[in-house]
Coordinates of C-alpha atoms in Angstrom, one line a residue:
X1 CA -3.9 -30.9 30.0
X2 CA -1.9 -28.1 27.9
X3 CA 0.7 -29.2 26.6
X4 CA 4.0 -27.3 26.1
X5 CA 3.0 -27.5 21.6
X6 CA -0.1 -26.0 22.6
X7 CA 0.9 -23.0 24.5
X8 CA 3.4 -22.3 21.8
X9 CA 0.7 -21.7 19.5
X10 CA -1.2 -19.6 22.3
X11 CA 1.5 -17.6 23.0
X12 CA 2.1 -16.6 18.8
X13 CA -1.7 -15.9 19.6
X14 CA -1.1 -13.2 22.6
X15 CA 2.2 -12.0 20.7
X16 CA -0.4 -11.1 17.5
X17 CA 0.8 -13.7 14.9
X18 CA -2.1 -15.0 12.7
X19 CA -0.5 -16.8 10.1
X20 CA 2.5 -19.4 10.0
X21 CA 4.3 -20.9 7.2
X22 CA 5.5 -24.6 7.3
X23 CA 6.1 -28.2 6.6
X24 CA 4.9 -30.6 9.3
X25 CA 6.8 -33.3 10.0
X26 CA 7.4 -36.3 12.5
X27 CA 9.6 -33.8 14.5
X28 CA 6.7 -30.9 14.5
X29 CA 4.0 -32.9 15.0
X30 CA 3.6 -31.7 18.7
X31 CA 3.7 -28.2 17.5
X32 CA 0.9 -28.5 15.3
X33 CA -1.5 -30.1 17.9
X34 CA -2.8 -26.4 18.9
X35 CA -2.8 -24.9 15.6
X36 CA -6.1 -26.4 13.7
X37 CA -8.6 -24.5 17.3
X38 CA -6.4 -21.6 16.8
X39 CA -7.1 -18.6 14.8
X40 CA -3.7 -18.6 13.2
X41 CA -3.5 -19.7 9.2
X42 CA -1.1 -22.1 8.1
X43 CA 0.2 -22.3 4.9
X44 CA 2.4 -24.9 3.4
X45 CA 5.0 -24.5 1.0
X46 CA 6.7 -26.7 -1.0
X47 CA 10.6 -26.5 0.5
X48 CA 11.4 -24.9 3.6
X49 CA 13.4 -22.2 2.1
X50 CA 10.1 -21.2 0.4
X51 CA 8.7 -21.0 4.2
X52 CA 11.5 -18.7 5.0
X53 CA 11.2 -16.6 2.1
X54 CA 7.4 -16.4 2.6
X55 CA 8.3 -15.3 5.9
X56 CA 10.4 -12.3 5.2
X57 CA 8.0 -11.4 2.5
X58 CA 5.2 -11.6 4.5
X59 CA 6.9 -9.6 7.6
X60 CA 8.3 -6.6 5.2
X61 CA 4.8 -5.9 3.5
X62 CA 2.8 -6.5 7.2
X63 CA 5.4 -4.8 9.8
X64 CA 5.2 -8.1 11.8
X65 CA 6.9 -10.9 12.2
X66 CA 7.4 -13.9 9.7
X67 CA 6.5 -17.1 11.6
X68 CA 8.0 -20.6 10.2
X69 CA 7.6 -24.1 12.1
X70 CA 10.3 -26.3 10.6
X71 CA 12.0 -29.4 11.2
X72 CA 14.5 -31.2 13.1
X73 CA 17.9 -30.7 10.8
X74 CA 16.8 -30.6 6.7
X75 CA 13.8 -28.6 7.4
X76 CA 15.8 -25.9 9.8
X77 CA 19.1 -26.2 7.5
X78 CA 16.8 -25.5 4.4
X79 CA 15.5 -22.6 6.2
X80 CA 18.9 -21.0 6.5
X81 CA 19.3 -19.2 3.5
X82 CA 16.2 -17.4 3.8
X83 CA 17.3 -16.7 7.3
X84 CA 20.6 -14.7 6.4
X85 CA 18.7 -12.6 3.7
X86 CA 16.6 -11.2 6.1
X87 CA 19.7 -10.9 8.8
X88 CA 21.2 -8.5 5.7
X89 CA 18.1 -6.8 5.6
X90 CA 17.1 -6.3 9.1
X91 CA 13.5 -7.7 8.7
X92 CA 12.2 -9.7 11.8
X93 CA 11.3 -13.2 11.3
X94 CA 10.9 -16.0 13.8
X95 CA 11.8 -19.8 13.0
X96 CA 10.3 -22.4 15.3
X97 CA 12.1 -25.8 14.8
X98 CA 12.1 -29.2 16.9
X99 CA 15.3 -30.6 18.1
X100 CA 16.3 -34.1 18.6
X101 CA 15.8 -35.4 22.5
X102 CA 17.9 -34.0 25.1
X103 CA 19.7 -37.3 26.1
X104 CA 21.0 -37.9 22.5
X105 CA 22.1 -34.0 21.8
X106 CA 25.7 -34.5 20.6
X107 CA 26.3 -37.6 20.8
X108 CA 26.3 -38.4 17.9
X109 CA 24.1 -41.5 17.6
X110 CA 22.5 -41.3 14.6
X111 CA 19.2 -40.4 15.2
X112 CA 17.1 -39.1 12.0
X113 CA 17.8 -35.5 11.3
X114 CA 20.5 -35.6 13.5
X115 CA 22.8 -32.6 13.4
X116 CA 26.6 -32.4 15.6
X117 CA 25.2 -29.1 17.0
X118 CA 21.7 -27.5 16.0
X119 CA 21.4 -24.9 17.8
X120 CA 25.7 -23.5 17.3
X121 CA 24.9 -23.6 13.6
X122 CA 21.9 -21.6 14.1
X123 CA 24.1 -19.0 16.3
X124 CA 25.8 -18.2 13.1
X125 CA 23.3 -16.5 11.2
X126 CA 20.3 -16.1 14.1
X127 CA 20.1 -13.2 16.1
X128 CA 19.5 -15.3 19.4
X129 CA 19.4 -19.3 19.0
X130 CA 17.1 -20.7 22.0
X131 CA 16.7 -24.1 23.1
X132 CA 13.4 -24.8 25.2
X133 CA 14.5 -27.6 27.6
X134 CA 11.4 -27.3 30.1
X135 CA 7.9 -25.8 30.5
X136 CA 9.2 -22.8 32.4
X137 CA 11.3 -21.7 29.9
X138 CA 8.9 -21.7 26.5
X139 CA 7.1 -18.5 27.2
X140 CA 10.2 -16.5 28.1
X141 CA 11.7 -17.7 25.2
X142 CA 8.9 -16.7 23.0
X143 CA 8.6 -12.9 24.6
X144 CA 12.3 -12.6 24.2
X145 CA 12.3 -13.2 20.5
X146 CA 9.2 -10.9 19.9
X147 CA 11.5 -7.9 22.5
X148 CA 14.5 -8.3 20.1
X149 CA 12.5 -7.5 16.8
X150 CA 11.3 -4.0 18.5
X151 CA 14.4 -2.9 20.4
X152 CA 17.3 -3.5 17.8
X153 CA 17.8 -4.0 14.8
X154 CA 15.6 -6.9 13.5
X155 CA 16.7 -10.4 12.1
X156 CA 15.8 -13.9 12.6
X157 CA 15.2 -15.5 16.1
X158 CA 15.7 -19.3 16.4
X159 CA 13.9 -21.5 19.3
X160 CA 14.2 -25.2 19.0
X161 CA 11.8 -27.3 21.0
X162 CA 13.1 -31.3 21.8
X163 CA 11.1 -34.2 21.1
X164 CA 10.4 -35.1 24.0
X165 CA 9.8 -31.7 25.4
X166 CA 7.4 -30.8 23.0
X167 CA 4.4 -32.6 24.3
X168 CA 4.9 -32.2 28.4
X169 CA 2.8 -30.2 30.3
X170 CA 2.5 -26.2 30.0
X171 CA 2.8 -24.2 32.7
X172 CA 0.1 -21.7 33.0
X173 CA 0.9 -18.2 30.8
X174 CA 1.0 -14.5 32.7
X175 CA 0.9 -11.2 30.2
X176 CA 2.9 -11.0 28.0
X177 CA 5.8 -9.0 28.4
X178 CA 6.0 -5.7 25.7
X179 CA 9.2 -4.0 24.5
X180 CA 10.0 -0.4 23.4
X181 CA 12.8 0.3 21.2
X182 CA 15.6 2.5 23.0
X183 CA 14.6 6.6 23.4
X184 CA 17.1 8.6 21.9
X185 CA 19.7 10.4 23.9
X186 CA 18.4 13.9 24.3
X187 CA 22.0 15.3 24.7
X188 CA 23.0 13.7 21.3
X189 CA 19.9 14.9 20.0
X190 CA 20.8 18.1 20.9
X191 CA 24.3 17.5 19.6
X192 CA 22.9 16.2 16.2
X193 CA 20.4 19.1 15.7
X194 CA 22.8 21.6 16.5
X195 CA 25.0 20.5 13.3
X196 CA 21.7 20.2 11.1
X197 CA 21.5 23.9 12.1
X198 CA 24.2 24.9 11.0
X199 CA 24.5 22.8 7.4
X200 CA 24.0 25.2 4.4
X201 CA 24.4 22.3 2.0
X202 CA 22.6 19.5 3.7
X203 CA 21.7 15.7 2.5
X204 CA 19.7 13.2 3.9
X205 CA 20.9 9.3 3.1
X206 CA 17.5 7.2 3.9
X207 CA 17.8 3.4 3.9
X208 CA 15.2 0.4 4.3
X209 CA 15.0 1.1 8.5
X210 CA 13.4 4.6 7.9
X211 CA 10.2 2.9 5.5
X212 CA 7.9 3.3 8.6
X213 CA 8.7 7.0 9.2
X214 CA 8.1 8.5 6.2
X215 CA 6.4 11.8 7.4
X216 CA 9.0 12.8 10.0
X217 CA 11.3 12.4 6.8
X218 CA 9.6 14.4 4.9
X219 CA 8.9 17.0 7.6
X220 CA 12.9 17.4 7.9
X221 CA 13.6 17.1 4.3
X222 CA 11.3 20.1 4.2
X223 CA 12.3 22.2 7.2
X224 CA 16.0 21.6 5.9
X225 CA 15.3 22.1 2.3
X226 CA 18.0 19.0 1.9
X227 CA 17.7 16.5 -1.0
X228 CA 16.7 12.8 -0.1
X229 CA 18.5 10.3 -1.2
X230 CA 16.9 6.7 -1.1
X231 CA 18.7 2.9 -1.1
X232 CA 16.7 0.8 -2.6
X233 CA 14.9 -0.6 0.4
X234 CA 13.9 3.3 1.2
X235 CA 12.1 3.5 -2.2
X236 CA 8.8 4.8 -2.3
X237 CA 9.5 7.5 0.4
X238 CA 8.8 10.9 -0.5
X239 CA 7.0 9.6 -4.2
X240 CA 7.4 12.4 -6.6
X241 CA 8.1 15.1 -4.2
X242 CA 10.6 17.7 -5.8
X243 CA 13.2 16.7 -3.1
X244 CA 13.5 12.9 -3.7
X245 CA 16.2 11.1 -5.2
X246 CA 15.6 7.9 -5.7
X247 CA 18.4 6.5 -7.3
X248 CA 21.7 4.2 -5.9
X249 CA 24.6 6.2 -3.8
X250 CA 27.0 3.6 -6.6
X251 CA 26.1 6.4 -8.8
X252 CA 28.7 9.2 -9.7
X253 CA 26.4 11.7 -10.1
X254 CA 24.8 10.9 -6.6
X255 CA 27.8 10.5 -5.1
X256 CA 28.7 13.8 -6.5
X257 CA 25.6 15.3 -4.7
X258 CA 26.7 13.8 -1.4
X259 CA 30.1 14.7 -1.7
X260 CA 29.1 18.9 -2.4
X261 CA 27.0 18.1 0.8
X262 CA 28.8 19.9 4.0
X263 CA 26.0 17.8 6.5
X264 CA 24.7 14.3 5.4
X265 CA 21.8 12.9 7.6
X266 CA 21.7 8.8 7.6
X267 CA 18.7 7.2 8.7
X268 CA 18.2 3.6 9.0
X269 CA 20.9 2.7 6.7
X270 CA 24.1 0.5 7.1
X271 CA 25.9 1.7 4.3
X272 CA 25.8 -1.4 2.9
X273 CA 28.3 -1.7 0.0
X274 CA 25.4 -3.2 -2.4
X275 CA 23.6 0.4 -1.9
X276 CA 27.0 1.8 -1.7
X277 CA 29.5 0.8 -3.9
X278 CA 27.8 -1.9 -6.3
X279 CA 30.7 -1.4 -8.8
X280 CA 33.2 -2.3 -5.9
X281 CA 35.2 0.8 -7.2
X282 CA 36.1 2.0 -3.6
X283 CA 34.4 5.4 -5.0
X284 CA 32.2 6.0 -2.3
X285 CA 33.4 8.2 0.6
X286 CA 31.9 8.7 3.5
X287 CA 30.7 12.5 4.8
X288 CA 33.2 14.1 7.0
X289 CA 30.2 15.4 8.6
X290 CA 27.9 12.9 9.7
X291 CA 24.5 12.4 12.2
X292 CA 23.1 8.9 12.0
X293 CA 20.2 7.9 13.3
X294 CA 20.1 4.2 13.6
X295 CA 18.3 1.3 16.1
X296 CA 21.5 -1.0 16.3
X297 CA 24.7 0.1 18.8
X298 CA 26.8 -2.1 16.7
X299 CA 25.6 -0.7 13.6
X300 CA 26.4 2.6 14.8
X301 CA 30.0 1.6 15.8
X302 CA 30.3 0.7 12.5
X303 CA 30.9 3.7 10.8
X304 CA 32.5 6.5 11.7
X305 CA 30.0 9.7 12.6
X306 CA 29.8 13.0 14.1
X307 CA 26.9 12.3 15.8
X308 CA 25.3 8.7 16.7
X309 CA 21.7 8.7 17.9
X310 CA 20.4 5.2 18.6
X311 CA 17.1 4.7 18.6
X312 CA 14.3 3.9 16.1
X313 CA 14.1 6.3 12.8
X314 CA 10.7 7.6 13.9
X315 CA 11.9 9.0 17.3
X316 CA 14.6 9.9 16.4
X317 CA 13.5 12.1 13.9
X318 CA 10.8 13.6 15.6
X319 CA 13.4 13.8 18.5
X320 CA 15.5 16.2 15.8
X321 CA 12.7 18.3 14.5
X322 CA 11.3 18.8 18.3
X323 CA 14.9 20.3 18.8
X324 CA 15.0 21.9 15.5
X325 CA 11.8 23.8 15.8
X326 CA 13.7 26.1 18.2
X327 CA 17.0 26.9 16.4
X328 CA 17.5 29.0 13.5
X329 CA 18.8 27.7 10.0
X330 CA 22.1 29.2 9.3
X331 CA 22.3 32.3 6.6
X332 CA 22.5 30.9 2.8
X333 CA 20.2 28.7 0.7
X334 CA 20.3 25.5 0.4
X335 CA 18.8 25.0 -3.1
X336 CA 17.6 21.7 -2.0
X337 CA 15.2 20.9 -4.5
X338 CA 17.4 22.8 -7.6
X339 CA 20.5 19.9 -6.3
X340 CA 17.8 17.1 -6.3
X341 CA 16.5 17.7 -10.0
X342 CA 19.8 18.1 -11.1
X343 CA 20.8 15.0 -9.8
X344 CA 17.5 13.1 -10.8
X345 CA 18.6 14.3 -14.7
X346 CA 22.1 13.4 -13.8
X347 CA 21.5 10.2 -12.6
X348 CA 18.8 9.0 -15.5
X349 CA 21.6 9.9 -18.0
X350 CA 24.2 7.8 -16.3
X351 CA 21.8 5.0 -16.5
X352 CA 21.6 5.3 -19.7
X353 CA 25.2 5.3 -20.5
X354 CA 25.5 2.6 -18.6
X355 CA 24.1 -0.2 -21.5
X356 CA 21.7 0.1 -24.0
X357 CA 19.1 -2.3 -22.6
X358 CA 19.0 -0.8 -19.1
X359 CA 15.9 2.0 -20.1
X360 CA 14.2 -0.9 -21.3
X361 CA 14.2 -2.8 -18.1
X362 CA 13.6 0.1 -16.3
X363 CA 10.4 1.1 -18.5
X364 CA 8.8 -2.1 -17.4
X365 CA 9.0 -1.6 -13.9
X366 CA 8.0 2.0 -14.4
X367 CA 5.0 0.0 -16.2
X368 CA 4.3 -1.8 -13.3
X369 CA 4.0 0.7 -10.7
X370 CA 2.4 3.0 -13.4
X371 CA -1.0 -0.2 -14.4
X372 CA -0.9 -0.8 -10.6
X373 CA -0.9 2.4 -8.5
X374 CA -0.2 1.3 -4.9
X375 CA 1.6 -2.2 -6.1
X376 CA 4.1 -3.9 -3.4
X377 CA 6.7 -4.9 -6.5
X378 CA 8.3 -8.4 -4.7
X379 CA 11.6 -8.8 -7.1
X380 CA 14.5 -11.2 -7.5
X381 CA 17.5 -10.8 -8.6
X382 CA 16.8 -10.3 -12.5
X383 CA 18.2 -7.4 -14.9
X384 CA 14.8 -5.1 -14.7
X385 CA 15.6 -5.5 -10.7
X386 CA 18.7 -4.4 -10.9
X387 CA 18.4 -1.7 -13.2
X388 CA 15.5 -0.4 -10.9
X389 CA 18.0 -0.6 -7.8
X390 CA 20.1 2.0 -9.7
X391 CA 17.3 4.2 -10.2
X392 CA 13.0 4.1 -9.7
X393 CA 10.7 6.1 -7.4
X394 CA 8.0 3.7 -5.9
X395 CA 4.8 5.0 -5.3
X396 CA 4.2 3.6 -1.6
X397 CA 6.8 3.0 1.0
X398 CA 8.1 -0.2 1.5
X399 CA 6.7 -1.1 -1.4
X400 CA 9.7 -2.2 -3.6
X401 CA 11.8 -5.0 -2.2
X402 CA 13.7 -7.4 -3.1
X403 CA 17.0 -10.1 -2.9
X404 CA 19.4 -8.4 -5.5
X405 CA 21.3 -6.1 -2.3
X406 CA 22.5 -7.5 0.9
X407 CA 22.8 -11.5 0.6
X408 CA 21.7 -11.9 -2.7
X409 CA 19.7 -15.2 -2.3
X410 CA 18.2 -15.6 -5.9
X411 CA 14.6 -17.6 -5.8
X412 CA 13.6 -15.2 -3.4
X413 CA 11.1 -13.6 -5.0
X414 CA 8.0 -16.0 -5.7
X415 CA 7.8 -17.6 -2.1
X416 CA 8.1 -13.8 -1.3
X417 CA 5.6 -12.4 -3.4
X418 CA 3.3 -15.0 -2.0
X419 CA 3.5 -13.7 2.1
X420 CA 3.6 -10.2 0.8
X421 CA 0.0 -11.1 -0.9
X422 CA -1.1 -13.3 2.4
X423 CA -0.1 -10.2 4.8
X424 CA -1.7 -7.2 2.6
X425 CA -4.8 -9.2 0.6
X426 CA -6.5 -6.1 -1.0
X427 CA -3.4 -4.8 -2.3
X428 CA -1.8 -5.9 -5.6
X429 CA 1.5 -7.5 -5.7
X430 CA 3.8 -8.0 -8.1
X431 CA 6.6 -10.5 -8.1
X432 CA 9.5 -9.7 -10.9
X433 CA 11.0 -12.5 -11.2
X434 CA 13.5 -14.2 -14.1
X435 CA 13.4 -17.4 -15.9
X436 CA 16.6 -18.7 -14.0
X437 CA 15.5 -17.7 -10.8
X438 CA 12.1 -18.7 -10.8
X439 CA 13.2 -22.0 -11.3
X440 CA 14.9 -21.8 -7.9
X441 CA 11.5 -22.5 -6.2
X442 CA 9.1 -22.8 -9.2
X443 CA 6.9 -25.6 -7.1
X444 CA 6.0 -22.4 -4.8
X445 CA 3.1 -21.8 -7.6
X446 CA 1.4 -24.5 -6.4
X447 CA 1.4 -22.8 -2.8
X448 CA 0.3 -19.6 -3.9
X449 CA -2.9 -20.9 -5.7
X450 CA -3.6 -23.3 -2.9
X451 CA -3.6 -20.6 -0.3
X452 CA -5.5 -17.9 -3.0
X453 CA -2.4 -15.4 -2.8
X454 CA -2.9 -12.7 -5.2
X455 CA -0.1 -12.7 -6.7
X456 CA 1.0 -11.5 -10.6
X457 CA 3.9 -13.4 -11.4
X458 CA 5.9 -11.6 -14.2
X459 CA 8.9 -13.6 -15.7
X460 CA 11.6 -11.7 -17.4
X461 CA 12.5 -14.6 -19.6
X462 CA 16.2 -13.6 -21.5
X463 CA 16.9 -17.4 -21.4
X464 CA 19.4 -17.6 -19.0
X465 CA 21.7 -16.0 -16.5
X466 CA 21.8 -12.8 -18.9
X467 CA 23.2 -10.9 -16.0
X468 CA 26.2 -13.2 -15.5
X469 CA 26.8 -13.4 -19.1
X470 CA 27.3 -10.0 -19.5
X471 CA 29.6 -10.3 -16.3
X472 CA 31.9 -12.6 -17.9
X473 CA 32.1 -11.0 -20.9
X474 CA 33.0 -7.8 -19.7
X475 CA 35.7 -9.2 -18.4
X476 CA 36.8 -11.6 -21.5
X477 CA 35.9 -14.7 -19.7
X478 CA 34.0 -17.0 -22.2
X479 CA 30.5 -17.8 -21.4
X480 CA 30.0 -21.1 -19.6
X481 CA 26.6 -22.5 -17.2
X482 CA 24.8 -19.2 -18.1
X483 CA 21.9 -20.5 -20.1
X484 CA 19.7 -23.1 -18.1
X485 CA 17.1 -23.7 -20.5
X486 CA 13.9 -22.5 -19.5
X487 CA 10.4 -24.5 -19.4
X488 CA 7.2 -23.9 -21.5
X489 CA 5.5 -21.2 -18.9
X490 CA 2.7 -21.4 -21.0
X491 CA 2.3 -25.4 -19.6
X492 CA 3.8 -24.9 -16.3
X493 CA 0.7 -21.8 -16.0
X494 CA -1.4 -24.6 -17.6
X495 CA -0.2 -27.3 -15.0
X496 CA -1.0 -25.3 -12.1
X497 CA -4.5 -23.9 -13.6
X498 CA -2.9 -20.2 -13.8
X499 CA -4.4 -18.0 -16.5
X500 CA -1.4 -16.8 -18.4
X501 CA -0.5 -14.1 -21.2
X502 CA 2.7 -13.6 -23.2
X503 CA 4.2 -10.0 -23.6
X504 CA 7.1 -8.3 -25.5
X505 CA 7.0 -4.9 -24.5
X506 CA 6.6 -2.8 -21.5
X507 CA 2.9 -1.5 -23.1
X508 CA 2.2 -5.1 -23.3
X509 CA 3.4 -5.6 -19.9
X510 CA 0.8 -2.7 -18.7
X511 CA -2.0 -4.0 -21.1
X512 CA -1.7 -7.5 -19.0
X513 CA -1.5 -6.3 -15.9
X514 CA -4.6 -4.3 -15.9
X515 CA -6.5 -7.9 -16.9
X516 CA -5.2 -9.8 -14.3
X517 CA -7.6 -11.4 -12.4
X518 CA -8.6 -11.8 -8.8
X519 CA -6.2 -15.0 -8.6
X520 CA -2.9 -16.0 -9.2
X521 CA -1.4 -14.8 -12.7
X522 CA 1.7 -15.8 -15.0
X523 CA 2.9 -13.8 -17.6
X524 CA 6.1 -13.9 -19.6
X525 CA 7.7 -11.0 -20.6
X526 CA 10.1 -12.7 -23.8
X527 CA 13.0 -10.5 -24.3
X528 CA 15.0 -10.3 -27.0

């Protein structure tokens, strides 16, 4: 007999998951009863959020789906936070928890892990919360979720499986069922290329939802001759190539590029106010001429636009330049590559102006991507992060992410770090990291060595909440619960058998990196 556990775990099979990340429990153990003859990998962190975060990190370095099996109510609640980071960043990740038995659902009995309503809290932050109540329900529960991550805009799915559903019979499982995302509306298409045509001036605005279409960017950056600007979760499209700009839209001198701009082009970006208008200055405004290209209706209706073309960032761009290819550009030059460079200088400068340590912080990530050509740079929310949010041009698309936009879950980056390294295993990654966030889920270390994650844990160790600080004091508030001491990192790399290195400088930094081993690292970077 199959039970319902077991075709769960089939199912992840057929839908192309091979690894899971969770904490088994009395309420999972059901679940778990197919996973040791599968071919799927579990690893197990040390706190649910760290199975979350390994999730999202893990789905944005892959292109798949984050898998977590949690528990009944503390598992699934810890899981939440990790869950609304990667609902602010559109990233698709699916958590699998158990639920209580039907009979005692909300009525409040006092069962263990008993929640008033698990799956209504979950409908707050999931995309779809899905209770499985028999066997004819599991699998098109399962192709469901995997449907929503390819035809809108991605986020977490929720299914909860009851106790004493869990180990019933299966029923037997047909093909799967497959998903495209939406084809884009020719005559808006149409509508969109015709202004393109027409633009003399023209910008393209490229967020985190255009990563996987980076050559039909380039190709209409090109035919356009139209500067690129990049949020931070679009960094490392278009590396180096005279029309980049890889710097944040909160800055005056992009802005001022934008707002010369007669056309802007947004692809597969929200206009999230942490890309936006970081400063909350109210300075940004938004092109009176506008064609977005964006997977999520709602999204779309959003934001006023000229032009709204739903559908996936790679169609619809090649559904532009398909168009395109047939219409003439109007008369005048667009100078696209003189506005970028201006803009590039421009922006550098401002960062500059902006405090005297922020070159600093930037030259280490700059040393980074420089010792590691190719890196995926996992960060947290820690001052070389943020100053590489304002400006940095990754070399490799979707290569530079991390928690400091959108929800802004610090501890974010070591769990991570670690399901970036599981998902891409020959490629270097790099989690930045501070000495007050790591703490947040420190115990992950032991994860990452246990599962052999390649990861190159680099603390940027100011002593405290440096960022804050300086928050408070800009605004003449004194300084208070903004300096957690840190630990020894030399003994906590000792404690968990990393090798470990202490640095003070970004050559230092660059010097280390090109050491590390083929294993788990820790190095400190002490700043002054």
């Amino acid at each position: 007999m199959t039970t319902i556990g077991e075709a769960l775990v089939t199912l992840l099979e057929h839908h192309g998951v091979d690894t899971v990340f969770g904490i088994p429990g009395v309420h999972t153990v059901e679940l778990y009863r197919g996973l040791a003859s599968s071919k799927i990998r579990h690893v197990t962190p040390r706190h649910e959020q760290g199975a979350g975060f390994m999730a999202d990190g893990y789905a944005r370095a892959s292109g798949r789906p984050g898998v977590a099996f949690v528990i009944t109510g503390p598992g699934l609640t810890n899981t939440i936070t990790a869950m609304a980071q990667v609902r602010a960043d559109s990233v698709p990740m699916l958590v699998i928890s158990g639920v209580n038995a039907l009979a005692s659902l909300g009525k409040g009995f006092g069962y263990l892990h008993e929640l008033p309503d698990q799956r209504g809290m979950m409908e707050k932050v999931a995309l779809s919360s899905t209770r499985v109540e028999n066997a004819a329900e599991l699998q098109p529960a399962i192709d469901r979720a995997f449907a929503l991550f390819k035809t809108g805009r991605p986020g977490p799915v929720h299914i909860e499986i009851p106790l004493d559903v869990m180990g019933k019979p299966a029923m037997a499982l047909k093909p799967i069922e497959t998903a495209d995302p939406p084809e884009p509306d020719h005559a808006a298409v149409v509508a969109g290329a015709r202004l393109i045509a027409q633009a003399v001036r023209p910008v393209i605005l490229a967020g985190g939802g255009a990563r996987h279409a980076g050559a039909a960017l380039t190709a209409l950056a090109e035919r356009l001759d139209a500067p690129v600007v990049l949020t931070a979760n679009g960094r490392g499209l278009l590396h180096r190539h005279p029309l980049v700009v890889p710097a944040s839209p909160s800055l005056k001198s992009v802005r001022a590029l934008i707002g010369a701009a007669d056309l802007a082009v947004a692809i597969g970006t929200e206009f999230g106010p942490t890309d936006y208008d970081m400063y909350a200055d109210g300075g940004f405004v938004f092109p009176a001429n506008l064609v977005r290209i964006d997977i999520d209706a709602e999204q779309l209706d959003r934001r006023p636009a000229s032009v709204k073309i739903e559908t996936d960032s790679k169609a619809g761009l090649e559904a532009v330049l398909a168009v395109l290819s047939d219409r003439a550009r109007a008369s005048g030059t667009s100078q696209g590559e003189k506005r970028a460079a201006e803009c590039r200088q421009a922006a550098r400068a401002e960062l500059t102006g902006l405090g005297p340590a922020l070159p600093a912080q930037l030259a280490a990530v700059e040393a980074i991507r420089d010792a590691l050509p190719g890196a995926l740079i996992v960060g947290d929310s820690t001052q070389p992060v943020y100053a590489a949010n304002l400006y940095y041009d990754h070399d490799r698309p979707g290569g530079w992410f991390n928690a400091a936009t959108g929800y802004g879950a610090l501890g974010y980056g070591p769990p991570a770090a670690i399901g970036a390294a599981l998902a891409m295993p020959d490629v270097p990654v790099v989690c930045l990291t501070g000495d007050g966030g790591f703490q947040f889920t420190l115990p992950e270390l032991a994860a990452a060595v246990e599962s052999k994650a390649r990861v190159i844990f680099v603390v940027w160790n100011n002593r405290g909440y440096r960022e804050i600080e300086v928050s408070m004091r800009d605004v003449a508030v004194e300084p208070v619960g903004v300096s957690p001491a840190p630990p020894a990192f030399r003994k906590i790399a000792e404690a968990y058998d990393l090798p470990y290195s202490k640095v003070d400088s970004s050559s230092g930094l660059a010097k280390a990196l090109r050491e590390s081993a083929e294993r788990p690292v820790l190095i400190e970077y002490s700043v002054a």
